PDB file of C-alpha atoms in Angstrom:
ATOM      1  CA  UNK B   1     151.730 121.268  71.173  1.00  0.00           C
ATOM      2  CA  UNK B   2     153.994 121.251  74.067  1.00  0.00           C
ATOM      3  CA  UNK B   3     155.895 124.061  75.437  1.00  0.00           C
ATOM      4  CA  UNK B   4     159.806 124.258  75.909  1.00  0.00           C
ATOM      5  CA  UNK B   5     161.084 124.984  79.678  1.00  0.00           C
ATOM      6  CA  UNK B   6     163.778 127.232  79.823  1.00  0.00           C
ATOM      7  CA  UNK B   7     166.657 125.651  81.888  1.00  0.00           C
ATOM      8  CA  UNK B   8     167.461 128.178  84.941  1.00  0.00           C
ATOM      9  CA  UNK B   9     169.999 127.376  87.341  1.00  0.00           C
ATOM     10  CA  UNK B  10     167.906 128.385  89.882  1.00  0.00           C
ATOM     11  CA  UNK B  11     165.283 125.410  88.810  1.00  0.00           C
ATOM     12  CA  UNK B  12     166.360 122.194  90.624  1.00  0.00           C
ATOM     13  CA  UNK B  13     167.219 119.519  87.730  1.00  0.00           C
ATOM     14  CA  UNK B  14     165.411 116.757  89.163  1.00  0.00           C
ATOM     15  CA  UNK B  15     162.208 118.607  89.301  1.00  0.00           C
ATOM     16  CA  UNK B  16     162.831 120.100  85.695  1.00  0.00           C
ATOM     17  CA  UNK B  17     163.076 116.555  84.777  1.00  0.00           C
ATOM     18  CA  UNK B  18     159.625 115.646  86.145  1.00  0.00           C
ATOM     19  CA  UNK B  19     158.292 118.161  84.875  1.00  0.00           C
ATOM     20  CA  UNK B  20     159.217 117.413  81.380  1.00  0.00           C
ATOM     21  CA  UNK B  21     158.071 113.425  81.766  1.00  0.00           C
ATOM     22  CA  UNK B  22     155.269 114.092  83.360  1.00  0.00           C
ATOM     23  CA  UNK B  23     153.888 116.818  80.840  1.00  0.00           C
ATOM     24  CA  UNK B  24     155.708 115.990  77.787  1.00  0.00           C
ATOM     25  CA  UNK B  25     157.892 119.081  77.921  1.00  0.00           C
ATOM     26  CA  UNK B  26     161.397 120.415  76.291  1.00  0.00           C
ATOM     27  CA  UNK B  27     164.233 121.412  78.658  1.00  0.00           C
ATOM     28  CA  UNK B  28     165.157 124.675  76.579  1.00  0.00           C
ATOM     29  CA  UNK B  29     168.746 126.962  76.891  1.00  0.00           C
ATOM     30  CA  UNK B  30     167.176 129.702  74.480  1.00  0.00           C
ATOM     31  CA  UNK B  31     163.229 131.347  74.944  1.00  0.00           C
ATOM     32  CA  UNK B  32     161.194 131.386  71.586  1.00  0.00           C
ATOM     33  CA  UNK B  33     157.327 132.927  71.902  1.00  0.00           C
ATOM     34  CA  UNK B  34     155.302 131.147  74.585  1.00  0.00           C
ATOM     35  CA  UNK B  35     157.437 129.074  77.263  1.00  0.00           C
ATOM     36  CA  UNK B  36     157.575 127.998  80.608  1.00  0.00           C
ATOM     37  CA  UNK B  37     159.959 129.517  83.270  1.00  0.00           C
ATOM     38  CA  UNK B  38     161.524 129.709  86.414  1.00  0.00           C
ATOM     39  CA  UNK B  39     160.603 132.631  88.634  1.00  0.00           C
ATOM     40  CA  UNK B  40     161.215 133.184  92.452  1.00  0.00           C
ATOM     41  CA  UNK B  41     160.257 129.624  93.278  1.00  0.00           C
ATOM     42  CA  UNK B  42     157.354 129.081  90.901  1.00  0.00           C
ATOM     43  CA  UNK B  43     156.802 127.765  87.264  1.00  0.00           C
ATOM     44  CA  UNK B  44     155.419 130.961  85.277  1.00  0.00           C
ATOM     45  CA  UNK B  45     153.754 131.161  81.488  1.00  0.00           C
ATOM     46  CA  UNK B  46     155.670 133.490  79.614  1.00  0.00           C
ATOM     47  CA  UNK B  47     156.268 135.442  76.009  1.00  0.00           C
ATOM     48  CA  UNK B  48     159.929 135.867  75.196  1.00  0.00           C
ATOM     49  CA  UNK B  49     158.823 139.187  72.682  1.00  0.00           C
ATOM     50  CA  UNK B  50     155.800 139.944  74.833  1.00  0.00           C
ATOM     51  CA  UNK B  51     157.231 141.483  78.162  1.00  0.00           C
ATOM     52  CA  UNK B  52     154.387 143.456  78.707  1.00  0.00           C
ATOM     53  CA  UNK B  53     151.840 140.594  78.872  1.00  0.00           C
ATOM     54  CA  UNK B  54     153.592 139.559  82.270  1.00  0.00           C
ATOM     55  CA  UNK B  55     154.129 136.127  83.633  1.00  0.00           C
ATOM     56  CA  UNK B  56     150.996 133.570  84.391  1.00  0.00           C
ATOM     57  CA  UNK B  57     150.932 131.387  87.284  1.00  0.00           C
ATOM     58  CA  UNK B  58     149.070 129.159  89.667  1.00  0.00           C
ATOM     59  CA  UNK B  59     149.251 130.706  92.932  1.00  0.00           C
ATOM     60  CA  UNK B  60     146.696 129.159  95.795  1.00  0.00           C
ATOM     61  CA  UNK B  61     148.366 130.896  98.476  1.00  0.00           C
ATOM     62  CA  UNK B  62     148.413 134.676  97.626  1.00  0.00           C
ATOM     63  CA  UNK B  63     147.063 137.056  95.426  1.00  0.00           C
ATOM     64  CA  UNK B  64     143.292 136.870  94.188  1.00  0.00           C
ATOM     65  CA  UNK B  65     142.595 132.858  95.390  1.00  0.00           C
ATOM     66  CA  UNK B  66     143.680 134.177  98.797  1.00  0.00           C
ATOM     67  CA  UNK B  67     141.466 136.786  98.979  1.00  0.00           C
ATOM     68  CA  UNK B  68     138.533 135.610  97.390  1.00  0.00           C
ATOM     69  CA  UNK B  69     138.534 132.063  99.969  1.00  0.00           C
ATOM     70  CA  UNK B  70     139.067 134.481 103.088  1.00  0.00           C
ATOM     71  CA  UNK B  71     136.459 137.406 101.705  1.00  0.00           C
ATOM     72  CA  UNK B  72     134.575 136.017  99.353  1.00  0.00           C
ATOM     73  CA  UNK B  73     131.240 135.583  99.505  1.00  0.00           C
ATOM     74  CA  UNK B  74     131.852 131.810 100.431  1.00  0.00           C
ATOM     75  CA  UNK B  75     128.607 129.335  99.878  1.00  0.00           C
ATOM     76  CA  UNK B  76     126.290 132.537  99.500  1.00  0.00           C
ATOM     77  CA  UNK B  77     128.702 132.554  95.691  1.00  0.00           C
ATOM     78  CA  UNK B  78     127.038 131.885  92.931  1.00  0.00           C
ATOM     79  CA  UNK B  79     129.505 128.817  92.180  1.00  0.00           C
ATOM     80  CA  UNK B  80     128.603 127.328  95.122  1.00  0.00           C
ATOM     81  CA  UNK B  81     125.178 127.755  95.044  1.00  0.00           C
ATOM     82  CA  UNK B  82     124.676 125.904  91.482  1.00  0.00           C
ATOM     83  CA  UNK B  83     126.914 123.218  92.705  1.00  0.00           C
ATOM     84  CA  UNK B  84     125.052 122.504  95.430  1.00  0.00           C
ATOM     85  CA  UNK B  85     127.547 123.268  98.272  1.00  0.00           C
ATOM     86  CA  UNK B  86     125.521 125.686 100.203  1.00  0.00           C
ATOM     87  CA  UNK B  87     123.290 122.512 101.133  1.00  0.00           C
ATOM     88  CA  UNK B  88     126.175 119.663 101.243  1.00  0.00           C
ATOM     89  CA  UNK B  89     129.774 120.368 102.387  1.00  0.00           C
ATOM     90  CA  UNK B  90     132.112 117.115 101.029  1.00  0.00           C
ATOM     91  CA  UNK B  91     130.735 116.621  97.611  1.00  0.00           C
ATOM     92  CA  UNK B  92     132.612 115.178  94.671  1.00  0.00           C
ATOM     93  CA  UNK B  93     133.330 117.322  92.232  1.00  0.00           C
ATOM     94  CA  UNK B  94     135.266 116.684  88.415  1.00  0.00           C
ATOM     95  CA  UNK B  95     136.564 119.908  86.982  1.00  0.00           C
ATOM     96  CA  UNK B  96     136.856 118.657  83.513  1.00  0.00           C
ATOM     97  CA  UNK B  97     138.316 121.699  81.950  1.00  0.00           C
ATOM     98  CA  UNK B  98     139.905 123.124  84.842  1.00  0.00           C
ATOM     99  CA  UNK B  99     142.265 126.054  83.834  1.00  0.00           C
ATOM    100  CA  UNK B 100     144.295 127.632  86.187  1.00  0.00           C
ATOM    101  CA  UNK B 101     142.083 126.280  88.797  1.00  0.00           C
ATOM    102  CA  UNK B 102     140.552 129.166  90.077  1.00  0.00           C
ATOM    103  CA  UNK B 103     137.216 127.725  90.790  1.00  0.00           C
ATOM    104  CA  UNK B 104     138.157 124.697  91.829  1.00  0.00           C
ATOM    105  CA  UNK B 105     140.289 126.503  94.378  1.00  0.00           C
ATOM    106  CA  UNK B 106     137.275 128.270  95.500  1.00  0.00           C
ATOM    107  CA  UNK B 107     135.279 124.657  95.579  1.00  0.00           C
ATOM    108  CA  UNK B 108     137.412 122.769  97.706  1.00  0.00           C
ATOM    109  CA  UNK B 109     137.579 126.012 100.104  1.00  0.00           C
ATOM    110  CA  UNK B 110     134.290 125.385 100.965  1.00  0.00           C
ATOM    111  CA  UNK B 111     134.653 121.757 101.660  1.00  0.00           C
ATOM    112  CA  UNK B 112     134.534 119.589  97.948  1.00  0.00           C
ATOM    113  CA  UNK B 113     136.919 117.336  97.112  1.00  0.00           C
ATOM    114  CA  UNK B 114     138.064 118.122  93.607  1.00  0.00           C
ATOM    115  CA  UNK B 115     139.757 116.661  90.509  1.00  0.00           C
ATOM    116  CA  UNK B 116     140.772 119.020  88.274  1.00  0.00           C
ATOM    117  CA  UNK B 117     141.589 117.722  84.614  1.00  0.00           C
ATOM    118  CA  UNK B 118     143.503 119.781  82.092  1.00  0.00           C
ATOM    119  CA  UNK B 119     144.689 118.577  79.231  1.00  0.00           C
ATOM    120  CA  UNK B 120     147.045 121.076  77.740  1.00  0.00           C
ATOM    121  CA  UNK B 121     150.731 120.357  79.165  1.00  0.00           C
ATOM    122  CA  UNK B 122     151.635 123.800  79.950  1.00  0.00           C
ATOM    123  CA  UNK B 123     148.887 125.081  81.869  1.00  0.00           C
ATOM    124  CA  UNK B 124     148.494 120.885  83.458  1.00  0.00           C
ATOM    125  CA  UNK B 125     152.176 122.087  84.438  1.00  0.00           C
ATOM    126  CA  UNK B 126     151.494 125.457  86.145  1.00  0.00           C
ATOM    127  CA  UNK B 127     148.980 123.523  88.162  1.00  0.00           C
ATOM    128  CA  UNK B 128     151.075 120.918  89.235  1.00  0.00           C
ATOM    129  CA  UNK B 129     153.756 123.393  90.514  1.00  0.00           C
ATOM    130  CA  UNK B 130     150.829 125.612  92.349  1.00  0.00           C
ATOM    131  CA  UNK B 131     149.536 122.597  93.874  1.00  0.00           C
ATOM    132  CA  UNK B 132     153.348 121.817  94.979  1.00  0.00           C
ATOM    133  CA  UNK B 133     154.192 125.557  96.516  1.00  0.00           C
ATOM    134  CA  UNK B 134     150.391 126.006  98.105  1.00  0.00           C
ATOM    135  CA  UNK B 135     150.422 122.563  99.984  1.00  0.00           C
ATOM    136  CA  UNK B 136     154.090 124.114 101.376  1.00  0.00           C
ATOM    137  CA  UNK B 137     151.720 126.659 102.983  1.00  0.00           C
ATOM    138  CA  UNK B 138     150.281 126.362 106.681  1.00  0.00           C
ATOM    139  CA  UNK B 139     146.816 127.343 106.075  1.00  0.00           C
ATOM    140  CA  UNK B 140     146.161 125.329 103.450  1.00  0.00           C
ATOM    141  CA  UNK B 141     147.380 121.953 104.293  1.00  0.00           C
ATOM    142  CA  UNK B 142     143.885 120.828 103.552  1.00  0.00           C
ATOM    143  CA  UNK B 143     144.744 121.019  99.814  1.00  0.00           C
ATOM    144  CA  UNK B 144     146.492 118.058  99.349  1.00  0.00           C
ATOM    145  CA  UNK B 145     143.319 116.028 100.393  1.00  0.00           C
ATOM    146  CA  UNK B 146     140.733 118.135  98.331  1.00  0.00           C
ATOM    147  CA  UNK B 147     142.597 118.890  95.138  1.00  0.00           C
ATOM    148  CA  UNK B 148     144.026 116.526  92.591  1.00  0.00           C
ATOM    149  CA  UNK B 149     145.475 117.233  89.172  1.00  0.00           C
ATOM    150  CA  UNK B 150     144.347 114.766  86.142  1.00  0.00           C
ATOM    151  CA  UNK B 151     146.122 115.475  82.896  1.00  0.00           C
ATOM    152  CA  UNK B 152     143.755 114.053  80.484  1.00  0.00           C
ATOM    153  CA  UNK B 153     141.484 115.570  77.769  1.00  0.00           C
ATOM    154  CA  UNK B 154     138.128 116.766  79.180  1.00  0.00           C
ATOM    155  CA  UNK B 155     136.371 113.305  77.434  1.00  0.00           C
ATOM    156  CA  UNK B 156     138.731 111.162  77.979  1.00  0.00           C
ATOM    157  CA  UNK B 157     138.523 111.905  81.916  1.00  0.00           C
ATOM    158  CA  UNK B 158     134.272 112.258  81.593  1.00  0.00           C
ATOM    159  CA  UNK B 159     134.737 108.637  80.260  1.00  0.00           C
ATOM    160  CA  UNK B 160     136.956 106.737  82.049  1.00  0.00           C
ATOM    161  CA  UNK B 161     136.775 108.565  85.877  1.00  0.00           C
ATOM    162  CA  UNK B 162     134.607 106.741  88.659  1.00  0.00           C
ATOM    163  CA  UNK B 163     130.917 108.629  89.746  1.00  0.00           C
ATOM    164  CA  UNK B 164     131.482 111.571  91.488  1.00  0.00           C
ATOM    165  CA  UNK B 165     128.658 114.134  92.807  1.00  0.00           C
ATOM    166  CA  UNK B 166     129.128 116.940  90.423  1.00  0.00           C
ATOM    167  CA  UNK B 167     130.463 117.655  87.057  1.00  0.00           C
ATOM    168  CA  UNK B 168     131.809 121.240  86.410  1.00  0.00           C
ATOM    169  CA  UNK B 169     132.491 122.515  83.081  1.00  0.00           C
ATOM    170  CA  UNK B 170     133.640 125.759  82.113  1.00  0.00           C
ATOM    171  CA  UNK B 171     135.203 125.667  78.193  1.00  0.00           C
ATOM    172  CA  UNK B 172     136.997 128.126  76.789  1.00  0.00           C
ATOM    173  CA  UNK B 173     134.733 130.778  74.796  1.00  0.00           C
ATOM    174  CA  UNK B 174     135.553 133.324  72.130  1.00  0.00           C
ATOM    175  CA  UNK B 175     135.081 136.608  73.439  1.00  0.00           C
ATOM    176  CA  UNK B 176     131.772 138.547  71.907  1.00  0.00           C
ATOM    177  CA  UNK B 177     133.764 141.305  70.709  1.00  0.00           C
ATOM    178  CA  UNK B 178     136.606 140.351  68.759  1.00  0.00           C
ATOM    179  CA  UNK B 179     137.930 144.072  68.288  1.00  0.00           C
ATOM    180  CA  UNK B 180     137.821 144.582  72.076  1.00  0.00           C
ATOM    181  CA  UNK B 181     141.107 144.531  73.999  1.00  0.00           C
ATOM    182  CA  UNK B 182     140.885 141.072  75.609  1.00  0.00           C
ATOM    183  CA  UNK B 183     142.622 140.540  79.061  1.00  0.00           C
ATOM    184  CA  UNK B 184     146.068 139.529  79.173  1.00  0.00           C
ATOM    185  CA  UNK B 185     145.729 136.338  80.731  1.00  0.00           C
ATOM    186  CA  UNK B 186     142.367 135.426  78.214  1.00  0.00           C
ATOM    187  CA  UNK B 187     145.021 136.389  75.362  1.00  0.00           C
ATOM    188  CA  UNK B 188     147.691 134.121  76.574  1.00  0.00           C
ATOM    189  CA  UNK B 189     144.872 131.362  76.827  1.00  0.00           C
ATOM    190  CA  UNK B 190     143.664 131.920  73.796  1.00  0.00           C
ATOM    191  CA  UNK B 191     147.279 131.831  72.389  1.00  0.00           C
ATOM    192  CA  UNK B 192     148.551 129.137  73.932  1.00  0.00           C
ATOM    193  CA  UNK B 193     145.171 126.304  74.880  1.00  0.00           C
ATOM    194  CA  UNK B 194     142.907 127.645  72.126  1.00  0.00           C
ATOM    195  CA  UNK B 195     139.025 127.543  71.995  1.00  0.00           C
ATOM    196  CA  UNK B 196     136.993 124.140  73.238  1.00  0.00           C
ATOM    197  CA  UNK B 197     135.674 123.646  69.841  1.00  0.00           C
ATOM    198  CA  UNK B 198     134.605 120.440  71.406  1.00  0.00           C
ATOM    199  CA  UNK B 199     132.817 121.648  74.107  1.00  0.00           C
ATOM    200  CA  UNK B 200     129.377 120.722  72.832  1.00  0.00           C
ATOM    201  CA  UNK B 201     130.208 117.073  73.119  1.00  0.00           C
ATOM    202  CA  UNK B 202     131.178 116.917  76.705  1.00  0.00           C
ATOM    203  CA  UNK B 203     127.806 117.522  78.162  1.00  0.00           C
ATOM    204  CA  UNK B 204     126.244 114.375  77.557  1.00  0.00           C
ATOM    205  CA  UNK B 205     129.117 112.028  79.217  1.00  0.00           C
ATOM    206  CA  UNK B 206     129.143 114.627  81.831  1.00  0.00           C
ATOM    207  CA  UNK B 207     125.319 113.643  82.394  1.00  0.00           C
ATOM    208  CA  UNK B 208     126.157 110.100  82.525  1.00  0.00           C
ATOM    209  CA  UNK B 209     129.188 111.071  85.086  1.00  0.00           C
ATOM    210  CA  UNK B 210     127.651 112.763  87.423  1.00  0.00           C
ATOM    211  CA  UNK B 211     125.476 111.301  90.288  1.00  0.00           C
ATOM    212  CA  UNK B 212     123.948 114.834  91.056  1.00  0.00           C
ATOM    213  CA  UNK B 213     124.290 117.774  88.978  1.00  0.00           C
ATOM    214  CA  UNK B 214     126.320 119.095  85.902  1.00  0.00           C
ATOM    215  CA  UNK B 215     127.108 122.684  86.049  1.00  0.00           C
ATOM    216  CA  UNK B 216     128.104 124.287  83.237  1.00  0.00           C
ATOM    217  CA  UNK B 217     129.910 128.147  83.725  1.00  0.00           C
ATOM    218  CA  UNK B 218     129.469 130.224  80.490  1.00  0.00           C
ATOM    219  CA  UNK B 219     129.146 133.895  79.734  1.00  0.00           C
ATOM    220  CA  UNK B 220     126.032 135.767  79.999  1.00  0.00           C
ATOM    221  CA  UNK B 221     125.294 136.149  76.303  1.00  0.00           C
ATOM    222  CA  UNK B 222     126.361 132.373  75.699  1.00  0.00           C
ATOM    223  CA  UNK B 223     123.616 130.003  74.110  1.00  0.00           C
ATOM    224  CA  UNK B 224     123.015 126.878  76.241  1.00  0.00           C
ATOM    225  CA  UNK B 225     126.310 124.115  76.145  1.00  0.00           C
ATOM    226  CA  UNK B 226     125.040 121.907  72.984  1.00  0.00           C
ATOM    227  CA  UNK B 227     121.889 124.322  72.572  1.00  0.00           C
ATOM    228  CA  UNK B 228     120.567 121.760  75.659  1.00  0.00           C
ATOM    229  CA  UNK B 229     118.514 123.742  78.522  1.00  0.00           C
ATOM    230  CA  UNK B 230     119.110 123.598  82.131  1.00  0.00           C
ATOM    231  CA  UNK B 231     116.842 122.855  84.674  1.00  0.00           C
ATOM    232  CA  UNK B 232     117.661 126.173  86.355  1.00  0.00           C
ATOM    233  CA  UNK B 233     120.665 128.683  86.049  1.00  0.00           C
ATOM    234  CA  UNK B 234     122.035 130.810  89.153  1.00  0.00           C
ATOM    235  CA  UNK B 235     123.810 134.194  87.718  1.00  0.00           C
ATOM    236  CA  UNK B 236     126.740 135.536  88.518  1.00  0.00           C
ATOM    237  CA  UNK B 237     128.544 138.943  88.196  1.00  0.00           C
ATOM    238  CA  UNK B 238     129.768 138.058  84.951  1.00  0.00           C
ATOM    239  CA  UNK B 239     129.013 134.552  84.073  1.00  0.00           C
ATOM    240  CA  UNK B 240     126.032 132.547  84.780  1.00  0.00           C
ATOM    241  CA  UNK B 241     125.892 128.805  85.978  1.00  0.00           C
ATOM    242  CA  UNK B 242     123.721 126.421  83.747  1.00  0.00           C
ATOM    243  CA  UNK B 243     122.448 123.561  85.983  1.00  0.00           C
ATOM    244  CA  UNK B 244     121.780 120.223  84.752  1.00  0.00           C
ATOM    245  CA  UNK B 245     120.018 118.171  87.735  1.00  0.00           C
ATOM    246  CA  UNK B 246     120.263 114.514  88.077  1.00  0.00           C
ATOM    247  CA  UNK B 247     119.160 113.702  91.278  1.00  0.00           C
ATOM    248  CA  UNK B 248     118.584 115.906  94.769  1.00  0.00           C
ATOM    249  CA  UNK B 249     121.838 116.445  96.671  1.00  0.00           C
TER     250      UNK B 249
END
């Protein structure tokens, strides 16, 4: 279900406007629980009883993304390495379930061109507005040409895009400890998108999508997406990437 947008007069109208026909939200005067707001220049996730949860936003240009893309371990990363971008710079990549973009960030770094689909309005919306502030910024005026948002359900997008190189998937997954304090940002997720109880069905359009490679990002203890094995998976700190080969890139 959508989110409301608190009106701030700070928050220019036209924009606010957009924003609401382009992601189906509610111009709001009042907060109530999980809403979208205005912050020093940038859309933020927030709860109106929660203040110690903190806002959520997309931010490309600062912060973690910033650091990781300038000292990261670049195509020596595990992401990059089960994509197939340590061997081929400009691939074509569909981020069906793309969050806050993080790794798609980190992907068209190194040289992909991305689509990033996301089907839930509010967190479609948070990446719209961090694609808007980063491609304000100098050093990354490549991001226009390398990222695009897609606000479409995961199948819908697997079914209807044209053939690109690589699908990446990365669903939403229940934490294996239930009684364990769960991050802040995971609990807002978990709050406000919910678990991919569909996540199973995407991997075989995803095979049909991609011209290359599906890669598939899931926790360490995780069973194989729809119980299917890859043809090799490259391991992370904290995740591992399952990868489903269709031809040599």
């Amino acid at each position: 279900m959508p989110l409301n947008l608190l009106h701030s007069p700070e928050l220019n109208a036209d924009y606010a406007a957009s924003l609401c026909q382009q992601f189906g939200l509610t111009l709001a005067t009042k907060a109530s629980g999980w809403h979208l707001a205005w912050q020093d220049n940038a859309l933020v996730l927030r709860h109106s009883e929660l203040p110690k949860q903190g806002d959520i936003l997309v931010d490309f240009a600062s912060g973690a993304a910033s650091y990781r893309r300038l000292h990261g371990g670049g195509k020596g990363e595990a992401i990059a390495k089960a994509c197939g971008l340590n061997k081929k710079r400009d691939l074509t990549v569909l981020d069906a379930t793309a969050g806050l973009g993080r790794d798609a960030f980190v992907l068209a770094s190194l040289g992909a061109k991305v689509t990033l689909v996301e089907r839930n309005p509010a967190v479609a919306a948070l990446l719209f507005d961090g694609l808007r502030r980063a491609a304000a910024t100098a050093d990354l005026n490549w991001l226009g040409e390398r990222m695009q948002l897609l606000h479409s359900s995961a199948l819908e997008a697997l079914q209807q895009h044209g053939a690109v190189d690589v699908v990446y998937l990365d669903p939403m997954f229940p934490p294996r400890d239930k009684t364990a304090l769960v991050k802040k940002e995971m609990r807002a997720f978990h709050d406000v998108v919910g678990s991919d109880t569909d996540a199973d069905a995407l991997l075989a359009p995803a095979l049909k999508l991609a011209q290359k490679r599906v890669v598939v990002k899931r926790p360490g203890y995780a069973d194989f997406l729809a119980q299917k094995a890859p043809a090799m998976s490259v391991t992370g700190k904290n995740n591992r990437f399952d990868v489903y080969i269709n031809a040599a890139i």
